[in-house]
Short mmCIF file of C-alpha atoms in Angstrom, two decimals:
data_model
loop_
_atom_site.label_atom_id
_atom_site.label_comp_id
_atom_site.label_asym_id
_atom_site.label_seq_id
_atom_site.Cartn_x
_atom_site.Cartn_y
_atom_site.Cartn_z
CA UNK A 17 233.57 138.47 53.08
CA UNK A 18 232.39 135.97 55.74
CA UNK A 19 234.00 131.86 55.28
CA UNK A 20 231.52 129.69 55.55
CA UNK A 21 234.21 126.53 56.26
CA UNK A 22 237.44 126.77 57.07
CA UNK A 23 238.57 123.29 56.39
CA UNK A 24 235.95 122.34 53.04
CA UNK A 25 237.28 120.33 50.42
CA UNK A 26 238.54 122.44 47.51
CA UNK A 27 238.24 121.84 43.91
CA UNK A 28 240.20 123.86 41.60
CA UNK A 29 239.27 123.95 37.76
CA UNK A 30 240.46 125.90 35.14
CA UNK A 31 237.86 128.51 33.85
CA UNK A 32 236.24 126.94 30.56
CA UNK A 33 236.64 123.60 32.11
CA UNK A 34 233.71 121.37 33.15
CA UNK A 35 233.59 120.96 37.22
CA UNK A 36 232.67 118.21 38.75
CA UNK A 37 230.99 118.02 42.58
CA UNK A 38 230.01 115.49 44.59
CA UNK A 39 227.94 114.35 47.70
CA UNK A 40 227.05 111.44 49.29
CA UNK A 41 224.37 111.15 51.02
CA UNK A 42 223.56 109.21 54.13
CA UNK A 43 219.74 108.11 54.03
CA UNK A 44 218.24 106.05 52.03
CA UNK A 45 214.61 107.29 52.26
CA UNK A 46 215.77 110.51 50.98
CA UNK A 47 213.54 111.61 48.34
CA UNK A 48 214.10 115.51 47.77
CA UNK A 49 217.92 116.31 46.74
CA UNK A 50 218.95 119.93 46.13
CA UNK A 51 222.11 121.50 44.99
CA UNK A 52 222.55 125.46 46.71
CA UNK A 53 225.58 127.84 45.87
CA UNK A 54 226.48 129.94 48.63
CA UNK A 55 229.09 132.96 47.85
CA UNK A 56 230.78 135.12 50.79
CA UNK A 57 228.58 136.89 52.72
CA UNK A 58 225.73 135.65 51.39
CA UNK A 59 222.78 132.96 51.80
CA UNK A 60 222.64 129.75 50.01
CA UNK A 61 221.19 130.02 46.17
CA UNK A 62 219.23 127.28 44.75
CA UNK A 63 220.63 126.03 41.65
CA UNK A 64 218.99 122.96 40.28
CA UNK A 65 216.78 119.70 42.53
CA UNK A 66 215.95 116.08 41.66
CA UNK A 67 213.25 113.85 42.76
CA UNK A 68 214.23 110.52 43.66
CA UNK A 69 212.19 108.93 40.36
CA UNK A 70 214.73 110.53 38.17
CA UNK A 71 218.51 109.78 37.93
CA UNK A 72 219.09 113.21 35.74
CA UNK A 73 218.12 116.29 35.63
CA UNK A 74 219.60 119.95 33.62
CA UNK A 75 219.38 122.97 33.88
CA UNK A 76 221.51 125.74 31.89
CA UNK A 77 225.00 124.76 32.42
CA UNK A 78 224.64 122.92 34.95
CA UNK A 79 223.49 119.20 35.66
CA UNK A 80 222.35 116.94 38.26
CA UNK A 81 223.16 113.08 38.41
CA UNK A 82 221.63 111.09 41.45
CA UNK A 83 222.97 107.30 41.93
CA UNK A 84 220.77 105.87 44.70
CA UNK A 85 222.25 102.76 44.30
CA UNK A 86 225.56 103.86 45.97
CA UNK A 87 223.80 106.92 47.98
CA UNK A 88 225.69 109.67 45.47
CA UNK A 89 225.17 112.91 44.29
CA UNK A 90 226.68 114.74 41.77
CA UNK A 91 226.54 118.30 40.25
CA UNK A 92 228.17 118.98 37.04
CA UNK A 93 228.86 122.76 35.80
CA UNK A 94 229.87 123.17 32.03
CA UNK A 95 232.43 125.59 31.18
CA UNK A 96 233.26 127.19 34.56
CA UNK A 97 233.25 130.84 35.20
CA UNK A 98 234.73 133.05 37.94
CA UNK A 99 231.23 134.01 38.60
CA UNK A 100 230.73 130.32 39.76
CA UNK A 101 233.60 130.58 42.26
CA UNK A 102 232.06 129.51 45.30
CA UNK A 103 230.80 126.81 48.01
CA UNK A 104 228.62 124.46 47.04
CA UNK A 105 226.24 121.98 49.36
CA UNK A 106 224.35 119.44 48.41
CA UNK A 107 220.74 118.54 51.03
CA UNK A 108 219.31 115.66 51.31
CA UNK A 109 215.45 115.33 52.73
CA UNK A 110 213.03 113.25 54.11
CA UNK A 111 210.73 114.23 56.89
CA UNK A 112 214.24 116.68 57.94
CA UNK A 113 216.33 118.17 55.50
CA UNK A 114 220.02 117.67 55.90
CA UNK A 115 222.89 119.73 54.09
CA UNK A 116 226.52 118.43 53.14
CA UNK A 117 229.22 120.09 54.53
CA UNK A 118 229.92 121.58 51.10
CA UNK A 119 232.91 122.19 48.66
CA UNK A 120 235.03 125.55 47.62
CA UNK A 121 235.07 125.50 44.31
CA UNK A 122 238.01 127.56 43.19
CA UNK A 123 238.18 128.95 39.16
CA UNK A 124 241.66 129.06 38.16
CA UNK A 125 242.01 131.80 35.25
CA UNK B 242 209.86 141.01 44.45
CA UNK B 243 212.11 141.48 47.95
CA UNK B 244 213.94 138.39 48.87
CA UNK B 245 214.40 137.11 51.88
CA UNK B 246 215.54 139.83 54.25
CA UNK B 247 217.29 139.26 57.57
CA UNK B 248 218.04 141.79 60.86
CA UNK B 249 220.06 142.56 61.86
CA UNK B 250 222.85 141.48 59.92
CA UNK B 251 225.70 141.07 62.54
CA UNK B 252 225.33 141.02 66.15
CA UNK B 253 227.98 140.94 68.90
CA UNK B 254 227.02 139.66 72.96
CA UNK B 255 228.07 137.78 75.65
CA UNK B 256 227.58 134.92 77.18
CA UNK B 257 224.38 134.10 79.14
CA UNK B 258 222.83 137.09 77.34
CA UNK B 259 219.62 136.50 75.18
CA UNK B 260 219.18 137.79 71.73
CA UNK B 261 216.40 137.85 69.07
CA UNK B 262 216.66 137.76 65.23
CA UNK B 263 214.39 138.66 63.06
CA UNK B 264 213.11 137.22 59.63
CA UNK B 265 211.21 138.86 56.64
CA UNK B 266 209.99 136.27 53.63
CA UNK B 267 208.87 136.82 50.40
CA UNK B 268 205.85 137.66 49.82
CA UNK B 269 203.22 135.39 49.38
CA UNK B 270 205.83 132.59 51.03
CA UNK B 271 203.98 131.13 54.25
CA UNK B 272 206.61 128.73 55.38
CA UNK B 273 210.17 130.06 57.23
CA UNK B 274 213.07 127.81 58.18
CA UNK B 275 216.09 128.94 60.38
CA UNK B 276 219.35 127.11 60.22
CA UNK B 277 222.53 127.81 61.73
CA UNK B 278 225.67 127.62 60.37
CA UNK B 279 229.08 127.10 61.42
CA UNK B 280 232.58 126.15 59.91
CA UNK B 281 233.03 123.08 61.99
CA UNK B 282 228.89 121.85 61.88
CA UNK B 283 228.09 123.20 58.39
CA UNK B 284 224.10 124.29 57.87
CA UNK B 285 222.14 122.85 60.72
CA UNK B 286 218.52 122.68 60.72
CA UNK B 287 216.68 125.10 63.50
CA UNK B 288 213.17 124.49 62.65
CA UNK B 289 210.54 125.45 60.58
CA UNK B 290 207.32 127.34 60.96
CA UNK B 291 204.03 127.39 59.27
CA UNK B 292 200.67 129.48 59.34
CA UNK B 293 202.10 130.33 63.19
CA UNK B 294 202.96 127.02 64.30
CA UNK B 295 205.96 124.96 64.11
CA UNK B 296 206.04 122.32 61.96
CA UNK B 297 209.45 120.68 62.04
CA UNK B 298 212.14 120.76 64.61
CA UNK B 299 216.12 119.79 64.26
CA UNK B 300 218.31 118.83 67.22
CA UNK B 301 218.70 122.06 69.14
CA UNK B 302 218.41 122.79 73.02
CA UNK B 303 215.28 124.32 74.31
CA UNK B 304 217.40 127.64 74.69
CA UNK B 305 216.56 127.65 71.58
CA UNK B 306 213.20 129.09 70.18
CA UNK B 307 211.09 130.97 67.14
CA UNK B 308 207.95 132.15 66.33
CA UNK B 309 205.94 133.10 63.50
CA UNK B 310 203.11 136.10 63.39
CA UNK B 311 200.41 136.06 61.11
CA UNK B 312 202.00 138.02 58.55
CA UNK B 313 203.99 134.99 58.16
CA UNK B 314 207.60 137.14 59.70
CA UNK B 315 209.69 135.17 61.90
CA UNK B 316 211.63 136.22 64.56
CA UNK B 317 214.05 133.41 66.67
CA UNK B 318 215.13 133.81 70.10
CA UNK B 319 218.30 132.03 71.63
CA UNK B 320 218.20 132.46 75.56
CA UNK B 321 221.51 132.00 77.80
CA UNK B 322 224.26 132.04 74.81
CA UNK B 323 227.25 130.14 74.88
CA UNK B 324 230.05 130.41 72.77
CA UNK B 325 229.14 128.07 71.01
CA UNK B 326 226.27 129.75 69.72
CA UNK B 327 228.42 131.96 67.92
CA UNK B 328 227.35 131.40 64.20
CA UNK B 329 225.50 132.36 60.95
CA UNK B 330 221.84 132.41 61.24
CA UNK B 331 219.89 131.64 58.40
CA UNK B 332 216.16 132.10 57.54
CA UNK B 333 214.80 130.51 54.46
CA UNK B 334 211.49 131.17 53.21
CA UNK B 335 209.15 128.72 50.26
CA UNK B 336 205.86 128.54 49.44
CA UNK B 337 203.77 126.34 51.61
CA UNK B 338 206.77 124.21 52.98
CA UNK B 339 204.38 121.44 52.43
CA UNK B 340 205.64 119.74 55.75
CA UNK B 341 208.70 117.40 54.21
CA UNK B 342 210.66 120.28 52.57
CA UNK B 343 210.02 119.11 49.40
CA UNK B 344 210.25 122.76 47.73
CA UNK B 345 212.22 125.07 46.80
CA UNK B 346 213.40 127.34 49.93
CA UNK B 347 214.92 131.04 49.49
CA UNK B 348 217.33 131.77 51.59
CA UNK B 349 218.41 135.53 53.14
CA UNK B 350 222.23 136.64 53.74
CA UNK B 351 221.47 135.70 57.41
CA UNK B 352 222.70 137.39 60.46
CA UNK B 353 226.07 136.59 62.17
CA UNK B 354 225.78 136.22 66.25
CA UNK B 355 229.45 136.56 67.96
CA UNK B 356 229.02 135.85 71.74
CA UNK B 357 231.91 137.06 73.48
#
């Protein structure tokens, strides 16, 4: 299958475990975020958004905290599966939508 | 309903050649974005077209270029390739765009350029 980084952070989690992602973001008028799952050889996936007015969102298994305060996005995937191995961006937008440079998220079995 | 479909899928030329890539939405979807990814840049915003015009436009050269027909398909067109323009091309597809991005965009499994 096709890499889609060569040098992305990598977070390894045991499968059943919770994971844990996070993004910061870099502008402050941002008002859209989005949270996309891209496996090899594919396109990015939507998995779950948040509106600036909201600090929380959920979706099944997986949930979105957004801290404007410090500019910080987070994604949170209960009890990780093999099927969610993967790399995972987070977008930020505003008149231009910009993506993170994403994170490999590795299931250890 | 199709997703997003992309041709061709991989695509191999050399520098100072032109090439065109071609995007399908999903139907009913009126707005289509193209990014461009690569390991060292990540997912880079192209532009983004809506009922035929473009709406919204990243930081790419001229070389750089799309269109949208009335059927709401997309093609882009790179002209003069440099190595550098050796990448994943993505085309995303939502709704009605609504001009800020604000909505949900589909993406297809893109097409990978290699200029030689």
């Amino acid at each position: 299958g096709e890499s889609v980084g060569l040098h992305l952070p990598t977070l390894s989690v045991q499968e059943g475990d919770n994971s844990i992602i996070n993004c910061a973001y870099s502008n402050s008028a941002s008002d859209y975020f989005i949270w996309y799952k891209q496996e090899s050889g594919k396109g990015p996936q939507f998995i779950i958004d948040i509106r600036s007015n909201m600090d929380k969102r959920q979706g099944q298994r997986v949930t979105v905290l957004l801290n404007k305060t410090v500019k910080h996005l987070s994604l949170q995937i209960a009890a990780t599966q093999p099927g969610d191995s993967a790399v995972y961006f987070c977008a930020e937008t505003d008149d231009k939508i910009i993506f993170g440079k994403g994170t490999r998220l590795h299931i250890l079995p | 309903k199709a997703g997003v479909t992309q041709t061709p899928r991989y695509l191999i030329k050399t520098r100072g050649q032109q090439v065109t890539l071609s995007c399908s939405p999903i139907s009913g979807h009126r707005s289509v974005s193209w990014y461009q990814q690569t390991p060292g840049q990540g997912l880079q915003f192209l532009f983004e077209y809506f009922s035929e015009t473009q709406r919204n436009k990243g930081n790419f050269p001229g070389r750089f270029s799309g269109r949208q027909f009335s059927n709401s398909r997309s093609e882009m067109n790179v002209s003069t390739l440099e190595l550098g323009d050796s990448a994943l091309y993505l085309c995303a597809s939502s709704l009605t765009g609504t001009g800020t991005l604000q909505e949900t965009q589909y993406f297809g499994p893109g097409t990978r350029l290699l200029v030689l």
